[in-house]
Short mmCIF file of N, CA and C in Angstrom, two decimals:
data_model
loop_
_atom_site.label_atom_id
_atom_site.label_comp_id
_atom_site.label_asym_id
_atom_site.label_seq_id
_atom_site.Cartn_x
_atom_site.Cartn_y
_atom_site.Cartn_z
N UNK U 1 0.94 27.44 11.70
CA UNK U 1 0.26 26.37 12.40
C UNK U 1 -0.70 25.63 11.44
N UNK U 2 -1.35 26.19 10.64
CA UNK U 2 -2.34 26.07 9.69
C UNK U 2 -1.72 24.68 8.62
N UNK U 3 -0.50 25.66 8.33
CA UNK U 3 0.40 24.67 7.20
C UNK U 3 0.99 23.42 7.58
N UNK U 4 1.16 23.45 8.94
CA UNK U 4 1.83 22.20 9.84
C UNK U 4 0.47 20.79 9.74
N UNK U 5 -0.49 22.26 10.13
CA UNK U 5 -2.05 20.82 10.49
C UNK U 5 -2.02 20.51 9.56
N UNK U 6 -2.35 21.09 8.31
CA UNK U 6 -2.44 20.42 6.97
C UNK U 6 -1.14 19.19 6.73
N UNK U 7 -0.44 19.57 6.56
CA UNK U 7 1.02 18.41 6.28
C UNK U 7 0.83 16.89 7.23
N UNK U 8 0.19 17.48 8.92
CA UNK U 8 0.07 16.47 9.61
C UNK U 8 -0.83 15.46 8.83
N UNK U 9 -1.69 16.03 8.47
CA UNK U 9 -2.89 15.41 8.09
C UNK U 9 -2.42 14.36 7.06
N UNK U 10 -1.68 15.22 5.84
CA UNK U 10 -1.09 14.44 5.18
C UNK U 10 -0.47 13.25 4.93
N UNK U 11 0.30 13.13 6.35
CA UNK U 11 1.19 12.53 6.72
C UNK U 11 0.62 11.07 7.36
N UNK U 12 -0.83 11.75 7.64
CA UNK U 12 -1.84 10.74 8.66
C UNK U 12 -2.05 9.77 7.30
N UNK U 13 -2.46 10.34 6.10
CA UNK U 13 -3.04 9.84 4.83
C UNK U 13 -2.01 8.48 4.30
N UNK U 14 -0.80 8.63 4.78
CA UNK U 14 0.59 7.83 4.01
C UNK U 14 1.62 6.92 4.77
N UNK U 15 1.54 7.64 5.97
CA UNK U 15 3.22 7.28 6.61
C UNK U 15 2.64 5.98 6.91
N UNK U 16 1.76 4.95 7.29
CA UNK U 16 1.64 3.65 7.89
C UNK U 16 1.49 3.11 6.37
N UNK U 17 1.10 3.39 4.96
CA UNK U 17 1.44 2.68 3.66
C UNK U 17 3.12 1.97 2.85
N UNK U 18 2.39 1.26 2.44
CA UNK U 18 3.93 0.19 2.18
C UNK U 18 4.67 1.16 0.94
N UNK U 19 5.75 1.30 0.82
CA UNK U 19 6.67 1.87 -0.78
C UNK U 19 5.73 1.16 -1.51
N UNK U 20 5.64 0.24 -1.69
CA UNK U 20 4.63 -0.18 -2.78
C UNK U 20 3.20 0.58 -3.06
N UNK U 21 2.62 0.84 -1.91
CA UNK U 21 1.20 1.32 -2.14
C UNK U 21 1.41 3.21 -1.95
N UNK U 22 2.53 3.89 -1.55
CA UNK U 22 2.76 5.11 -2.08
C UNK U 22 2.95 4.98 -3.60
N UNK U 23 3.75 4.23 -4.72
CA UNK U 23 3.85 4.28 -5.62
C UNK U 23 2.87 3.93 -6.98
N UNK U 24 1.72 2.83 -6.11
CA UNK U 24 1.29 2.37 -6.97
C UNK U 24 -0.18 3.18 -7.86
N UNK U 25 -0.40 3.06 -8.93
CA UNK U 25 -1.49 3.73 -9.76
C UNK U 25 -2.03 2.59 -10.02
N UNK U 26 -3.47 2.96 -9.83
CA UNK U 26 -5.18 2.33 -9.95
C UNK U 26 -4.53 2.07 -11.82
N UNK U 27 -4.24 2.99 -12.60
CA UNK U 27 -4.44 2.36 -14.07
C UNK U 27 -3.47 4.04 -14.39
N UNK U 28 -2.61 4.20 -15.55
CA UNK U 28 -1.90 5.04 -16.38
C UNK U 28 -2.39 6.28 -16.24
N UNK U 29 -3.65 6.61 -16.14
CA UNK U 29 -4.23 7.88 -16.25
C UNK U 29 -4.75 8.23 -14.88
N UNK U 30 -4.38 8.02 -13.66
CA UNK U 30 -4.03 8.40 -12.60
C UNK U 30 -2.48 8.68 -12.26
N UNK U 31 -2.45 9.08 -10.71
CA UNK U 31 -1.40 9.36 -10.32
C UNK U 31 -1.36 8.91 -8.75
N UNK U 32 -0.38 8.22 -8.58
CA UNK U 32 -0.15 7.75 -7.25
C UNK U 32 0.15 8.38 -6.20
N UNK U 33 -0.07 7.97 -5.21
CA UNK U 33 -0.09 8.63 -4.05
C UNK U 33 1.72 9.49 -3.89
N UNK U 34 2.58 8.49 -4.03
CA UNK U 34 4.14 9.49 -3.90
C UNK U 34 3.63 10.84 -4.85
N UNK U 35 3.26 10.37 -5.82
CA UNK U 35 3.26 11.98 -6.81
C UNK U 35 2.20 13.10 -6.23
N UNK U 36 1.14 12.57 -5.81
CA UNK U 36 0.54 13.61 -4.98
C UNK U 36 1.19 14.07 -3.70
N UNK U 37 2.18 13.58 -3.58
CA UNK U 37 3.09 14.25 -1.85
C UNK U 37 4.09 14.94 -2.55
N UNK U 38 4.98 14.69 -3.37
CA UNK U 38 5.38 15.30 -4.33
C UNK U 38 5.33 16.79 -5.08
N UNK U 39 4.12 16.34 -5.77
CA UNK U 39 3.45 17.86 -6.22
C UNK U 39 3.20 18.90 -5.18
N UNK U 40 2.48 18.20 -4.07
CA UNK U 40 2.42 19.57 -3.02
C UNK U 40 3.62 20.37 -2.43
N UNK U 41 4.44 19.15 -2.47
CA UNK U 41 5.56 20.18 -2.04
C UNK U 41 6.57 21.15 -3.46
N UNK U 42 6.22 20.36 -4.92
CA UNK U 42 6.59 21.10 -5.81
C UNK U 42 6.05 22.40 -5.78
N UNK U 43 4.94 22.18 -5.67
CA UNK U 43 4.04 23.65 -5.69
C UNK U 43 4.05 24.67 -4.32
N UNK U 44 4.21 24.37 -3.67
CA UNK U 44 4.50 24.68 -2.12
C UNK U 44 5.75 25.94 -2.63
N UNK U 45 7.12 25.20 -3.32
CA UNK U 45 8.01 26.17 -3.50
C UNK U 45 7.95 26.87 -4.32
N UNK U 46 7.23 26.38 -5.14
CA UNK U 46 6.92 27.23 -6.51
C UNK U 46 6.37 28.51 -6.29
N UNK U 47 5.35 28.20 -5.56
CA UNK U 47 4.91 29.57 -5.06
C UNK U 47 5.81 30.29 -4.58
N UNK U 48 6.28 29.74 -3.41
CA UNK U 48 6.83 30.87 -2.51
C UNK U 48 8.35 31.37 -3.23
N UNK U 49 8.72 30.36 -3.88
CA UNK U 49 9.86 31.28 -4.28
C UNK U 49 9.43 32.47 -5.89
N UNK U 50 8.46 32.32 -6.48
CA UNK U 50 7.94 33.06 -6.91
C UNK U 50 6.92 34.23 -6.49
N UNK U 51 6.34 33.88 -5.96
CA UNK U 51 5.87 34.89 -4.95
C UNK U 51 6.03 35.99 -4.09
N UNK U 52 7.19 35.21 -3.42
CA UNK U 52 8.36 36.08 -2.30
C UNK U 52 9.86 36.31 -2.34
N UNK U 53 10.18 35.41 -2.90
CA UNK U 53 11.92 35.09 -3.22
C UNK U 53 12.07 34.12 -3.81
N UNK U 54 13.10 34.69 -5.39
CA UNK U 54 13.49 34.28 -5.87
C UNK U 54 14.81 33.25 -5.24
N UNK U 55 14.63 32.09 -5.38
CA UNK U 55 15.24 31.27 -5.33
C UNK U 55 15.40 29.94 -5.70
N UNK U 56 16.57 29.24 -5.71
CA UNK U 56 16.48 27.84 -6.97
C UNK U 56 15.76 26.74 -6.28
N UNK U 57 15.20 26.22 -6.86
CA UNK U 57 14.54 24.58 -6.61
C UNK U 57 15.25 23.88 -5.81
N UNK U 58 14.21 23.16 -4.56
CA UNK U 58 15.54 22.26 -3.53
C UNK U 58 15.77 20.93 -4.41
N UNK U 59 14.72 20.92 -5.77
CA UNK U 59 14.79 19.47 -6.04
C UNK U 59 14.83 19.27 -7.86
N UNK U 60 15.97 20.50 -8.47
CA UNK U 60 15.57 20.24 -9.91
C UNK U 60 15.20 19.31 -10.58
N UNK U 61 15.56 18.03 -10.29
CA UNK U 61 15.46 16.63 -11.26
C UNK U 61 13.85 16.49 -10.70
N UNK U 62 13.19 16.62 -10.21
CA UNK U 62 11.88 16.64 -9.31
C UNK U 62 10.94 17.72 -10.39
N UNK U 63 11.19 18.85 -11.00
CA UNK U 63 10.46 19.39 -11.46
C UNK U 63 9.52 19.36 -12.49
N UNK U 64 9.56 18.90 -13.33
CA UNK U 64 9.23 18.34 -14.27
C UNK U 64 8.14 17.22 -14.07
N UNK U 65 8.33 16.25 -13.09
CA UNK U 65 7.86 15.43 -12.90
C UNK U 65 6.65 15.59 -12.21
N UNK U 66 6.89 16.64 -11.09
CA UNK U 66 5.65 17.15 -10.00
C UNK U 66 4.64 18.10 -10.90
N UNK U 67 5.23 18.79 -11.85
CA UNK U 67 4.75 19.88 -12.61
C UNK U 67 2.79 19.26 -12.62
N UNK U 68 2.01 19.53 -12.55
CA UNK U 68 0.66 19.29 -12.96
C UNK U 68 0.46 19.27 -15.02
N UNK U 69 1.26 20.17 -14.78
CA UNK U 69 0.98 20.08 -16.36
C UNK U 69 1.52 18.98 -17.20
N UNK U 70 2.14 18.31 -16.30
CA UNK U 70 3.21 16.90 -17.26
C UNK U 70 1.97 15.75 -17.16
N UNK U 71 1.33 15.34 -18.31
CA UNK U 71 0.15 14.41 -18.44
C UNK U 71 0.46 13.50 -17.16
N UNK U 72 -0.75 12.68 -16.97
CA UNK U 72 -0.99 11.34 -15.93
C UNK U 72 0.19 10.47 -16.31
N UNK U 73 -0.36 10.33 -17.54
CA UNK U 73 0.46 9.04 -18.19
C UNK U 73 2.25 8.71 -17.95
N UNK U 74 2.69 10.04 -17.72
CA UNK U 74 4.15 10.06 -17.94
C UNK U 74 4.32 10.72 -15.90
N UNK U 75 3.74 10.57 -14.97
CA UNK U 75 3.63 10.65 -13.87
C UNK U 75 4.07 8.99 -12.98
N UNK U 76 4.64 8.14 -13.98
CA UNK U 76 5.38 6.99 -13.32
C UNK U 76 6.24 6.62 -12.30
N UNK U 77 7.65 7.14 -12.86
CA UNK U 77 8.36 6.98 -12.25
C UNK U 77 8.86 7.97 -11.49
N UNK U 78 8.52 7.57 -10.34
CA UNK U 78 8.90 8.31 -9.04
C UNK U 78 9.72 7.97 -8.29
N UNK U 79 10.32 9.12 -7.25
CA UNK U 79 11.99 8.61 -6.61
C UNK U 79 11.22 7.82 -5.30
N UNK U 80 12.27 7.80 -4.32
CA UNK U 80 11.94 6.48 -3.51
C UNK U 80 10.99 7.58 -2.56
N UNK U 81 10.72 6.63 -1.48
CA UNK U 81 9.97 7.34 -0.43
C UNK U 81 10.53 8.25 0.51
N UNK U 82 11.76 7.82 0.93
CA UNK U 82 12.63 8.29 1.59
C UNK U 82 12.99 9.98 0.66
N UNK U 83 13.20 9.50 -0.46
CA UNK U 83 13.20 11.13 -1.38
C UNK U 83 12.44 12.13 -1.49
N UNK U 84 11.09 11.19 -1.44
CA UNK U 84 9.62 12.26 -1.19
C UNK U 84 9.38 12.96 0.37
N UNK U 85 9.93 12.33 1.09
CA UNK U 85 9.66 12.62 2.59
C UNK U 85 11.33 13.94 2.75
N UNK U 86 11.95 13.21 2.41
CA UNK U 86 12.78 14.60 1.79
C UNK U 86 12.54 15.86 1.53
N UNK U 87 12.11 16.06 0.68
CA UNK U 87 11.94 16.74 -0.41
C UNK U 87 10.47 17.69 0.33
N UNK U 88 9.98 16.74 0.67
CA UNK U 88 8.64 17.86 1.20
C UNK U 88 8.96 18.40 2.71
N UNK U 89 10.09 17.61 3.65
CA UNK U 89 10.45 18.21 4.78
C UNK U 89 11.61 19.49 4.15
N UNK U 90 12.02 19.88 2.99
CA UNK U 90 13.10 20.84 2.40
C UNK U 90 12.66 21.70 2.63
N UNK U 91 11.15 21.86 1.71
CA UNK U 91 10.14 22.63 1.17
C UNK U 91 9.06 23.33 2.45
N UNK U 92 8.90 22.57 3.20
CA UNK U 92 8.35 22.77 4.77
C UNK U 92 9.37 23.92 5.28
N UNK U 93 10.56 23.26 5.63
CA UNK U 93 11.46 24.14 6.29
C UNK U 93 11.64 25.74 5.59
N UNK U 94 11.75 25.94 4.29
CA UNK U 94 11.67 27.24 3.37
C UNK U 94 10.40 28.05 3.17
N UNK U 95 9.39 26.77 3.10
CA UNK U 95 8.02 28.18 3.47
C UNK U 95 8.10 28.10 4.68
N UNK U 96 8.23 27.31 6.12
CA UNK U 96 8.40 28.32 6.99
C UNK U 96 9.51 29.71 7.30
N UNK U 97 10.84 29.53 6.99
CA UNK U 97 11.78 30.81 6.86
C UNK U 97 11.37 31.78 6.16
N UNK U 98 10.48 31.72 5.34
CA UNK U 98 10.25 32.65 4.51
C UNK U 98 8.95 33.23 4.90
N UNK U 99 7.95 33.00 5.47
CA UNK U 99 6.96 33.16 5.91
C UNK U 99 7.29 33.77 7.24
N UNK U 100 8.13 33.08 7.75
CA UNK U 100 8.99 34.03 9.16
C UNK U 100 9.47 35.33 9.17
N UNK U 101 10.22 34.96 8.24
CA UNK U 101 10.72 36.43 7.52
C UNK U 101 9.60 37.38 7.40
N UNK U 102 8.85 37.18 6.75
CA UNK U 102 7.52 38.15 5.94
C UNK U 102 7.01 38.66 7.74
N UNK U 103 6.74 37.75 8.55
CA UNK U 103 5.85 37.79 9.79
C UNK U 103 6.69 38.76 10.57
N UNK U 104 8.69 38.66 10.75
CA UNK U 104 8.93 39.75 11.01
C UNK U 104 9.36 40.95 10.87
N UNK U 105 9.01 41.02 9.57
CA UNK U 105 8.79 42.32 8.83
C UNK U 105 10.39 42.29 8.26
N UNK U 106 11.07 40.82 8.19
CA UNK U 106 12.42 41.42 7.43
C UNK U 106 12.87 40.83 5.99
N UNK U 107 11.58 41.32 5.15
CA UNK U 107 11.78 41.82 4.03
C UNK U 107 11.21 43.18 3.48
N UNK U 108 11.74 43.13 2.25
CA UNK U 108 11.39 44.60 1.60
C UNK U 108 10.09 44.85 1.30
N UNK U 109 9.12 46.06 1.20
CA UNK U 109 7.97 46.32 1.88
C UNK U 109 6.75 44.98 2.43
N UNK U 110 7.54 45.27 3.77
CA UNK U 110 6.52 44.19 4.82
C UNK U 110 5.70 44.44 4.83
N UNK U 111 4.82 45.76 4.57
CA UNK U 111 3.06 45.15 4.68
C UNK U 111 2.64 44.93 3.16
N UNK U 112 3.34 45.11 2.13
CA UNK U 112 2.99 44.63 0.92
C UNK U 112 2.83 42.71 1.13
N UNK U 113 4.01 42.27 1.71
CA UNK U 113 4.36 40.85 1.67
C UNK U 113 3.76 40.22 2.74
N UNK U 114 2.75 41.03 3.75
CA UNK U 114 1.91 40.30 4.84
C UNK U 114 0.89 39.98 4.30
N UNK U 115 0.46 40.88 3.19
CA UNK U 115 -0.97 40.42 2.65
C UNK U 115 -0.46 39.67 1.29
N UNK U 116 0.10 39.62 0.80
CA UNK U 116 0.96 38.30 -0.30
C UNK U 116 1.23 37.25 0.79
N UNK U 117 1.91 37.07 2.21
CA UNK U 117 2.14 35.77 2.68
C UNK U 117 1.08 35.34 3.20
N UNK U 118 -0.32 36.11 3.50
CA UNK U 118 -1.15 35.87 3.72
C UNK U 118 -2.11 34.81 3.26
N UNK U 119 -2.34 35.31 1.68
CA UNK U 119 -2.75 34.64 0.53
C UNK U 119 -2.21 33.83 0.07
N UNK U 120 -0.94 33.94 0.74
CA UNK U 120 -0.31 32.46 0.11
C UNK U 120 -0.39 30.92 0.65
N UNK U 121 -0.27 31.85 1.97
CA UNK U 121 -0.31 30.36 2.93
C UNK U 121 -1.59 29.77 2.86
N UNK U 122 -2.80 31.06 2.79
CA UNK U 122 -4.31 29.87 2.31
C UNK U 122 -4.21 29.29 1.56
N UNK U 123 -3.40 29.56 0.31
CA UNK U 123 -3.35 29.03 -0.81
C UNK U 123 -2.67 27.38 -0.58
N UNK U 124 -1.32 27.45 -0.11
CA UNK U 124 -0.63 26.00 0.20
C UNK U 124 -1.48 25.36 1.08
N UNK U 125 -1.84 25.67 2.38
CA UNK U 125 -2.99 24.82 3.12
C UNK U 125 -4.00 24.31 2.37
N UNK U 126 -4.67 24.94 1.44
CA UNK U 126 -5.88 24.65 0.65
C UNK U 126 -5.51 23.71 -0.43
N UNK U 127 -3.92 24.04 -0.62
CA UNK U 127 -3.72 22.84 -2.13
C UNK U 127 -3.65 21.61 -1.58
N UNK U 128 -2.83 21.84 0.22
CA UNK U 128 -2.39 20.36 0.72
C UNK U 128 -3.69 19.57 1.02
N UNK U 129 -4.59 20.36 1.08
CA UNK U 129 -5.76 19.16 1.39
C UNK U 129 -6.58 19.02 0.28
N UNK U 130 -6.54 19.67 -1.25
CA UNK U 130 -7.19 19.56 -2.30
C UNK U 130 -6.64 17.84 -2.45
N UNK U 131 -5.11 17.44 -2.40
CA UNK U 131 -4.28 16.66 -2.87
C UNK U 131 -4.59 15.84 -1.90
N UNK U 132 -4.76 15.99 -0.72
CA UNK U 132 -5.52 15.08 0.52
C UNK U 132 -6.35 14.28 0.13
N UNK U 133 -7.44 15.03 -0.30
CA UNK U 133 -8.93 14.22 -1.04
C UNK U 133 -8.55 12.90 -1.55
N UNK U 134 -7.55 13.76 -3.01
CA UNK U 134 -7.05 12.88 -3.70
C UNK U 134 -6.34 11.27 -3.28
N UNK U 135 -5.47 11.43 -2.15
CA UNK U 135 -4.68 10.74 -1.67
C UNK U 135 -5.68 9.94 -0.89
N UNK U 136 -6.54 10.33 -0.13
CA UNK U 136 -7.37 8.97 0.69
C UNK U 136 -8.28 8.82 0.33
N UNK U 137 -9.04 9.46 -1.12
CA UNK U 137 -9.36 8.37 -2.45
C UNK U 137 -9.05 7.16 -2.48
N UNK U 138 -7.66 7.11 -3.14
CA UNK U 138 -7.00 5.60 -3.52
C UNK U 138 -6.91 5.10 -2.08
N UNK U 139 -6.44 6.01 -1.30
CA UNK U 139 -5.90 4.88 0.37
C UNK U 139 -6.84 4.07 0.86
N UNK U 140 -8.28 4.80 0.76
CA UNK U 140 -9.40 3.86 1.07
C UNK U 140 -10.12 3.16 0.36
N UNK U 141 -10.41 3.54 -0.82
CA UNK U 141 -11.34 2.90 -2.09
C UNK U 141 -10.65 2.14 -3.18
N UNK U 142 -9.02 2.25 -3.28
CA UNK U 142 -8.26 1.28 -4.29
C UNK U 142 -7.34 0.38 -3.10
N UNK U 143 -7.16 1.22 -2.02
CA UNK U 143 -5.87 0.25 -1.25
C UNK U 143 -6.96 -0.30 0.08
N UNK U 144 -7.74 -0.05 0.59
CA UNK U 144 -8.57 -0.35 1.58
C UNK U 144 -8.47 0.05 2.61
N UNK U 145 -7.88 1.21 3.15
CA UNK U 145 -7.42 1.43 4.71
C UNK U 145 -8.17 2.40 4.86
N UNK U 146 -8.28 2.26 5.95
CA UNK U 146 -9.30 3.22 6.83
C UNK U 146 -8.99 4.70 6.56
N UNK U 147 -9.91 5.67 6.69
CA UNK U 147 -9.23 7.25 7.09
C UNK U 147 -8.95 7.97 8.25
N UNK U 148 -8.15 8.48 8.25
CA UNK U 148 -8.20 8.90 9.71
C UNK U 148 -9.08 10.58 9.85
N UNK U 149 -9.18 10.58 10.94
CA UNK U 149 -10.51 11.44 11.31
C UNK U 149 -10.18 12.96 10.57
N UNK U 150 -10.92 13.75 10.08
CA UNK U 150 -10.45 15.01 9.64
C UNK U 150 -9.79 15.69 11.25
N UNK U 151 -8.81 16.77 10.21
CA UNK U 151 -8.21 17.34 11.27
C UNK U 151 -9.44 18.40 12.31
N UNK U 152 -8.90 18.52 13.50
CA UNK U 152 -10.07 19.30 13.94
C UNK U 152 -9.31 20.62 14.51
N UNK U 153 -10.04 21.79 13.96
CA UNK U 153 -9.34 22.80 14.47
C UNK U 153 -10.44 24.06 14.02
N UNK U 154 -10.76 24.65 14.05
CA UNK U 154 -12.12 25.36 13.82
C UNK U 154 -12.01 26.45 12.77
N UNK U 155 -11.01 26.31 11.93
CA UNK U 155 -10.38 27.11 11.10
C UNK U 155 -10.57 26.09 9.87
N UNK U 156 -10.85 25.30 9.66
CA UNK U 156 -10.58 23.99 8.85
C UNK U 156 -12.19 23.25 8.75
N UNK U 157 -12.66 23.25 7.15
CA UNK U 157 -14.59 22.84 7.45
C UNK U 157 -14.09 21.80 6.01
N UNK U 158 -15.22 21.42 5.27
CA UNK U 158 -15.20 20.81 4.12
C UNK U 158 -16.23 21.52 3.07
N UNK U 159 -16.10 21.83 2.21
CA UNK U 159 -17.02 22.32 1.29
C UNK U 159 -16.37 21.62 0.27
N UNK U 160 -17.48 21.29 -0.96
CA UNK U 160 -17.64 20.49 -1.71
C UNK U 160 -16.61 19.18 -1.88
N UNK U 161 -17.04 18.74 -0.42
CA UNK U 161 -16.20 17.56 0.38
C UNK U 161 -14.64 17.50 0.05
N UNK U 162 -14.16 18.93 0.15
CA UNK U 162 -12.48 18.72 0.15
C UNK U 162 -12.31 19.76 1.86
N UNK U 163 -11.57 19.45 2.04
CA UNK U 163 -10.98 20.12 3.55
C UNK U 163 -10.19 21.52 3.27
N UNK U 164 -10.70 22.69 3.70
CA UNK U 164 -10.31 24.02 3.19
C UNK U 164 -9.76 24.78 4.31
N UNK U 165 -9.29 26.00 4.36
CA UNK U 165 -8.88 26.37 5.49
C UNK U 165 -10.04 27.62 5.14
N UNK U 166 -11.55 27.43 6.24
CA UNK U 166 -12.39 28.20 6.51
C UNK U 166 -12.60 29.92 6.17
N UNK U 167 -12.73 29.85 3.91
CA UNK U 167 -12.65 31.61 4.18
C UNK U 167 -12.80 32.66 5.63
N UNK U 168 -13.52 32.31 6.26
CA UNK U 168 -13.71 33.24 7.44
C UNK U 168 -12.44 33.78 8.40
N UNK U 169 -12.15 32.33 8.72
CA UNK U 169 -10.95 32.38 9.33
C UNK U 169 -9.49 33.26 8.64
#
């Protein structure tokens, strides 16, 4: 549920922006909004298929590109929108199966992998709204559009004004 609110949120950040203003960069040494929807879902699988199961990339030609470690500068060219919305509904669908899996105990030692899917999923919730920040940055202060309201759910606060999923919780 956690991972869904987060993505919604996401989704709140982009889906009414033009292909043009998902793609576009403030100046070379940024990164545009497609590549921040992008990366989360690069990293999304990265984890989990390292983490939990080994398995291949839904998006090899994609890797490289989402990677964080591939400089700003060379973070250009990106596939269409329709590819990114793709690509992160792939990645959605596999950490949930796999997270399902873990939840009903049908993988190999399930309480090892409840407290690994545990940590993981804070982990993807917490990256999707690190990349959030990022994204309604430019949406409001380079492209001008409004934000839409933080998500509300009492599991979910802001500390050092990024949106986290509430250590406590």
């Amino acid at each position: 549920m956690e991972y869904d609110r987060a993505r919604a949120y996401t989704d709140e950040l982009w889906r009414d922006l033009t292909p043009d203003e998902v793609i576009w960069r403030p100046h070379q040494h940024s990164s545009a909004i497609g590549w921040h929807l992008g990366h989360q879902a690069h990293v999304a699988h990265f984890m989990v298929r390292n983490l939990t199961a080994a398995e291949p990339s839904p998006a090899p030609e994609l890797d490289g590109l989402m990677d964080s470690a591939n400089p700003e500068t060379f973070r250009g060219s990106l596939p269409t929108v329709e590819r990114l919305l793709q690509f992160r509904e792939t990645v959605a669908d596999r950490v949930h199966a796999r997270l399902g899996a873990i939840a009903s105990k049908q993988v190999g030692a399930p309480q090892q992998m409840a407290v690994v899917g545990w940590h993981l999923l804070a982990a993807l919730v917490n990256h999707e709204y690190q990349h959030d920040q990022w994204i309604a940055e430019v949406r409001s202060e380079q492209l001008g559009h409004d934000l839409p309201d933080d998500p509300v759910a009492g599991t979910v606060r802001r500390i050092d004004g990024y949106l986290v999923l509430a250590p406590e919780s």
